[in-house]
Every structure is written in C-alpha cells, then in structure tokens.
C-alpha cells in the first residue's frame, strides 16, 4: 500500500471490484442473446450446419437419417419436428427381402424446414440410438437413389404386415383360409403378396395388406412369435410378423 500512495494514477485506473457489480447484476436482467446457454446453442447449430450441409446443400428439402432402431415408427420421427406439418413424407429404406436398413429419407415441405430440423435435433437419441443426419443433394446421382420418385413411399403405410417363417410350400390360398378372420385390403390375390426369401431358405414370407392400421396391429399381436402349422404339413414353424411403413 505504501507503494501505491506514490502512484495515485494506478489506484484510479484499477478495475472495479465485484462488490461494485452486485447492484447492477441484481437489478438488470442478463439478455438472452448474451446468456451462456444461448451461446452454446448457437455454436451447436453452427457445428451441425457445417457438418451436415456440406457442399452448400442447404437448398435441399431431403434429409437422410440413419442409425435408427429397428422398432422406429413414422410418428417417432414426426414428434422430433417442432411442427408435424413441416414433414411431407417419411420413406423407410428396405432391401429386396423387406428388411429395414435402419435409415429413412425425410421429405420436408421446404429446405428451410430441413435446416431447422438439423440445427435443433442433430445428435439427438431415439430408442438409445444416436441419429446421424445427412443432407441429400437432388442433383447428385449418388444421392438420387435415396430421393423420391426413385424411392417411393408405400401408399398403404402401416396397413402392411410382413409375415416370415412360413413353410416353403405355402400358397396364397392356404393363407387366405388361415387369415379369414381378419379384414384384408380386398378379396383378390393382391392382398397376399409373395416376398423373396434368402437363398437356401427353408421358409417363405408374404406381405399381407389389411384394411386398417388397427387391423394390422391385431394381426401382429395374434401371430408374432407363435407357431404356424397347416393341416397338410406336420412341421410347426415359428413365425414372425412386422408392420411395414
């Protein structure tokens, strides 16, 4: 302190103490723009946009979401969006055997809705799976394979049930007799569609079109993880059912 007496200018230029700020902080609210939470959110948005919208693809309304759980439903993805109206369509990726590839193409109403979805939901978890998002470039031939109309959504989404594990000799007329207590989409053979099975498989699988989603859920509850047996066959076959979206 003795040294400071010889340098009064240093005392005048010393920064104010914490006590001098107490009244100011207590009375004046901190603006949202300067808050630490908002700064972190803005940084997260910038990182998400830079990681996902590479090659200036922010003009695209198409978003590929991968690493999804096998049990995901369209409503699970729609609930992630702030507005359900911002999502125009959700297309599930499946191979020739109708196996879900754990990814979907989300078609938004506009490119702005797609960017807003990324900035707010990037890195979120669904069913314990961290979502991976990628903008699809409609002018890129590689990305076009994941964009409609090359990959069209099934018009009867949620009305379809894939039943697998049936005896290889099963025929649509056998199944129609077995499923007579359920309301199929129509009375023609188009309601029971054969689906390719893997090579050397001793079973077959069919796609069943039902009249409503509630009927599809009832079908799954009835047959999933049960044993199936025709009178013509002695072998009891464990079967699985899956609702197709």
PDB file of N, CA and C in Angstrom, residues 136-137 139-146:
ATOM      1  N   UNK A 136     -29.328 -34.596 -48.524  1.00  0.00           N
ATOM      2  CA  UNK A 136     -29.255 -35.253 -49.819  1.00  0.00           C
ATOM      3  C   UNK A 136     -29.325 -34.209 -50.926  1.00  0.00           C
ATOM      4  N   UNK A 137     -28.373 -34.297 -51.822  1.00  0.00           N
ATOM      5  CA  UNK A 137     -28.316 -33.363 -52.943  1.00  0.00           C
ATOM      6  C   UNK A 137     -29.143 -33.924 -54.098  1.00  0.00           C
ATOM      7  N   UNK A 139     -29.253 -33.142 -57.054  1.00  0.00           N
ATOM      8  CA  UNK A 139     -28.526 -33.124 -58.321  1.00  0.00           C
ATOM      9  C   UNK A 139     -27.324 -34.068 -58.315  1.00  0.00           C
ATOM     10  N   UNK A 140     -27.159 -34.769 -57.207  1.00  0.00           N
ATOM     11  CA  UNK A 140     -26.071 -35.741 -57.105  1.00  0.00           C
ATOM     12  C   UNK A 140     -26.613 -37.121 -57.468  1.00  0.00           C
ATOM     13  N   UNK A 141     -26.078 -37.791 -58.500  1.00  0.00           N
ATOM     14  CA  UNK A 141     -26.606 -39.107 -58.892  1.00  0.00           C
ATOM     15  C   UNK A 141     -26.560 -40.126 -57.764  1.00  0.00           C
ATOM     16  N   UNK A 142     -25.563 -40.025 -56.894  1.00  0.00           N
ATOM     17  CA  UNK A 142     -25.455 -40.981 -55.785  1.00  0.00           C
ATOM     18  C   UNK A 142     -26.581 -40.781 -54.772  1.00  0.00           C
ATOM     19  N   UNK A 143     -26.921 -39.522 -54.489  1.00  0.00           N
ATOM     20  CA  UNK A 143     -27.982 -39.235 -53.524  1.00  0.00           C
ATOM     21  C   UNK A 143     -29.370 -39.468 -54.099  1.00  0.00           C
ATOM     22  N   UNK A 144     -29.487 -39.432 -55.427  1.00  0.00           N
ATOM     23  CA  UNK A 144     -30.802 -39.590 -56.053  1.00  0.00           C
ATOM     24  C   UNK A 144     -31.444 -40.933 -55.737  1.00  0.00           C
ATOM     25  N   UNK A 145     -30.615 -41.940 -55.444  1.00  0.00           N
ATOM     26  CA  UNK A 145     -31.160 -43.260 -55.136  1.00  0.00           C
ATOM     27  C   UNK A 145     -31.974 -43.249 -53.843  1.00  0.00           C
ATOM     28  N   UNK A 146     -31.729 -42.277 -52.993  1.00  0.00           N
ATOM     29  CA  UNK A 146     -32.448 -42.184 -51.719  1.00  0.00           C
ATOM     30  C   UNK A 146     -33.532 -41.121 -51.740  1.00  0.00           C
TER      31      UNK A 146
END
